[in-house]
Coordinates of C-alpha atoms in Angstrom, one line a residue:
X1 CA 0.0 0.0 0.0
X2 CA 2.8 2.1 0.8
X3 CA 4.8 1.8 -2.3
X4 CA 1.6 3.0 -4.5
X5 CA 0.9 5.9 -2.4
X6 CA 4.8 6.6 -3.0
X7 CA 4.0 6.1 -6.8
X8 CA 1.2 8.2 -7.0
X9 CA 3.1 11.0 -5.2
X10 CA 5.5 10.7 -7.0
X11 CA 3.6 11.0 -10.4
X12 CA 1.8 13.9 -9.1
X13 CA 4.9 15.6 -8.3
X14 CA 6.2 15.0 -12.2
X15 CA 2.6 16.2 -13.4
X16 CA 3.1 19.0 -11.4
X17 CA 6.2 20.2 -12.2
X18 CA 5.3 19.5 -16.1
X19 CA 2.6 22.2 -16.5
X20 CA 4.5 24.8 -14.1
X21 CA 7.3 24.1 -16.9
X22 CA 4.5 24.5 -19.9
X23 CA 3.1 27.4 -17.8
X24 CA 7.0 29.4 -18.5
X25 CA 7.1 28.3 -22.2
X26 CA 9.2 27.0 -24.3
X27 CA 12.3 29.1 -25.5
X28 CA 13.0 26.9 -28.4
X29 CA 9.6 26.6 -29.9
X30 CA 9.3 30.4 -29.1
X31 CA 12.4 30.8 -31.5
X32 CA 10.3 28.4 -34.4
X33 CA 7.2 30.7 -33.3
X34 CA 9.2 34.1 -33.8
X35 CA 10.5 32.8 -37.0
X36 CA 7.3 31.9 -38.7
X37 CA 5.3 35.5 -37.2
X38 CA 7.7 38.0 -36.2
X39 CA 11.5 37.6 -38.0
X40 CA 10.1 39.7 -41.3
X41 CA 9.3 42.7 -39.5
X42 CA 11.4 42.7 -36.4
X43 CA 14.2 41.0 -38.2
X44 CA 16.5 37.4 -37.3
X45 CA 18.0 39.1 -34.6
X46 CA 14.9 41.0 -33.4
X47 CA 16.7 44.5 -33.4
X48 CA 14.2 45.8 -35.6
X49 CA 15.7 45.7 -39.1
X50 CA 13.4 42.9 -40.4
X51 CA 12.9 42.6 -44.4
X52 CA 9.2 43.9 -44.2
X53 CA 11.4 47.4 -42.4
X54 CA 11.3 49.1 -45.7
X55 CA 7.8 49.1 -46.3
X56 CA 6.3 49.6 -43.0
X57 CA 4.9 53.3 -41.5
X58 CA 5.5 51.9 -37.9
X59 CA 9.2 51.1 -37.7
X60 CA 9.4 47.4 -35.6
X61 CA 11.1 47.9 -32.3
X62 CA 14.0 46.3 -31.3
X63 CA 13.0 43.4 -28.9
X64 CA 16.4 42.7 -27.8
X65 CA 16.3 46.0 -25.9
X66 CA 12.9 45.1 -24.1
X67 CA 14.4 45.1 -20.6
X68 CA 16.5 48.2 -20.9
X69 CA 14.2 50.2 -21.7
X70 CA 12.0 49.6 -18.7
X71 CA 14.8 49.6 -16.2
X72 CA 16.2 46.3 -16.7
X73 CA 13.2 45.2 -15.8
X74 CA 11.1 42.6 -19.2
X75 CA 8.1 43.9 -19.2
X76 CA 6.5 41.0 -19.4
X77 CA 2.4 42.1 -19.0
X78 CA 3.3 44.8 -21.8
X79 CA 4.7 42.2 -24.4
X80 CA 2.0 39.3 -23.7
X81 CA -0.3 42.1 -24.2
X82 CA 0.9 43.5 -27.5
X83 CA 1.0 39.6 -28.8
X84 CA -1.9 38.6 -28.3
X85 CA -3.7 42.0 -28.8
X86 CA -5.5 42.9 -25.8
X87 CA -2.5 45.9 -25.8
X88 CA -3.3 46.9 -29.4
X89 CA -0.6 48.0 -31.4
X90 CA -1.5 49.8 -34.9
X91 CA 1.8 48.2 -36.5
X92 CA 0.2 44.6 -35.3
X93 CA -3.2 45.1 -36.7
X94 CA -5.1 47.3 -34.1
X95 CA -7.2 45.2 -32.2
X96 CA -6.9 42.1 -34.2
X97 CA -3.2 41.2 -34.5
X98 CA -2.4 40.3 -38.1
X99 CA -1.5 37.3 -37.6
X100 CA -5.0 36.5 -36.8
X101 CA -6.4 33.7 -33.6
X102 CA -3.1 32.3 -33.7
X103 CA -1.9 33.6 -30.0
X104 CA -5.6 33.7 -29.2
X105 CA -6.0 31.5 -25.4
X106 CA -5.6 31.2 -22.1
X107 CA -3.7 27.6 -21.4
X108 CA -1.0 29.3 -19.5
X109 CA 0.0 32.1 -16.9
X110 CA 2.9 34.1 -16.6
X111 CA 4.0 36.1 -13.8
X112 CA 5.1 39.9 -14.4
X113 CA 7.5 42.2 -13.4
X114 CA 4.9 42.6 -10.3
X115 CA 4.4 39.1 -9.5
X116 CA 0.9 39.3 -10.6
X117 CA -0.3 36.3 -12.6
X118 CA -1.1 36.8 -16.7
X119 CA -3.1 34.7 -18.5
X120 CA -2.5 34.1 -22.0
X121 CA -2.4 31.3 -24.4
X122 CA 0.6 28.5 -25.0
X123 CA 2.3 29.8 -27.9
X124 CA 2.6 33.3 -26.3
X125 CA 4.2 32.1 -23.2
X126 CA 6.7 30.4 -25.8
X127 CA 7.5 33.5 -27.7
X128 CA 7.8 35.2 -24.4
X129 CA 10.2 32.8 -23.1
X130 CA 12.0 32.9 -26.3
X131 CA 11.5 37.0 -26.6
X132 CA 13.8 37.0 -22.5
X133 CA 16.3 35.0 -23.3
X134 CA 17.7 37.4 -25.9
X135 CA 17.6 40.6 -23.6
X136 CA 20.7 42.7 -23.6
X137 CA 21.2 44.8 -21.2

């Protein structure tokens, strides 16, 4: 009896720790994400200077420099926001982002700079993830 209590414990604990890991994204399926719906404007390197640059009214900002320029702080409620529209951004699509019910969803929650939970869907939380690992500072 004891050794399947120990069992389910211990699959709990791996369940557990699964979806807190899914609730912090994915870095490297952010990269495939930001690849496919951000690279032509924002550019490989995300400094802005994507091939879409020359054609655009709204010059793409450079999302390497997120967290210096709010502190060195990422500014993690603004950016979920702008992705998934709720924070429209003209440059995105106003209200609807361009790149239409993709990041639509709320299968995952982020905490921001404040500690306050965000809810927003899976594939934002891997951009996101993806989006602070290339902060410079």
């Amino acid at each position: 009896m004891t050794r399947v209590f120990d069992l389910s414990v211990l699959s709990l604990a791996v369940a557990l720790s699964a979806s807190a890991a899914s609730a912090d994204g994915d870095a490297a399926t952010g990269e495939a994400l930001y690849d496919r719906y951000c690279a032509a404007c924002h550019g490989a390197e995300a400094t802005g200077h994507g091939p879409m640059r020359a054609v655009l009214t709204v010059q793409p900002s450079d999302l390497t420099a997120l967290s210096a320029g709010n502190d060195g702080v990422f500014p993690m409620e603004r950016v979920v926001k702008r992705i998934d529209g709720r924070d429209p951004l003209v440059a995105h699509g106003s209200q609807k982002p361009v790149y239409g019910d993709f990041f639509d969803g709320d299968g995952a929650s982020l905490r921001t700079e404040s500690g306050q939970p965000v809810i927003t869907s899976t594939p934002v939380a891997d951009l996101v993830a993806y989006l602070q690992n290339l902060q410079v500072q």
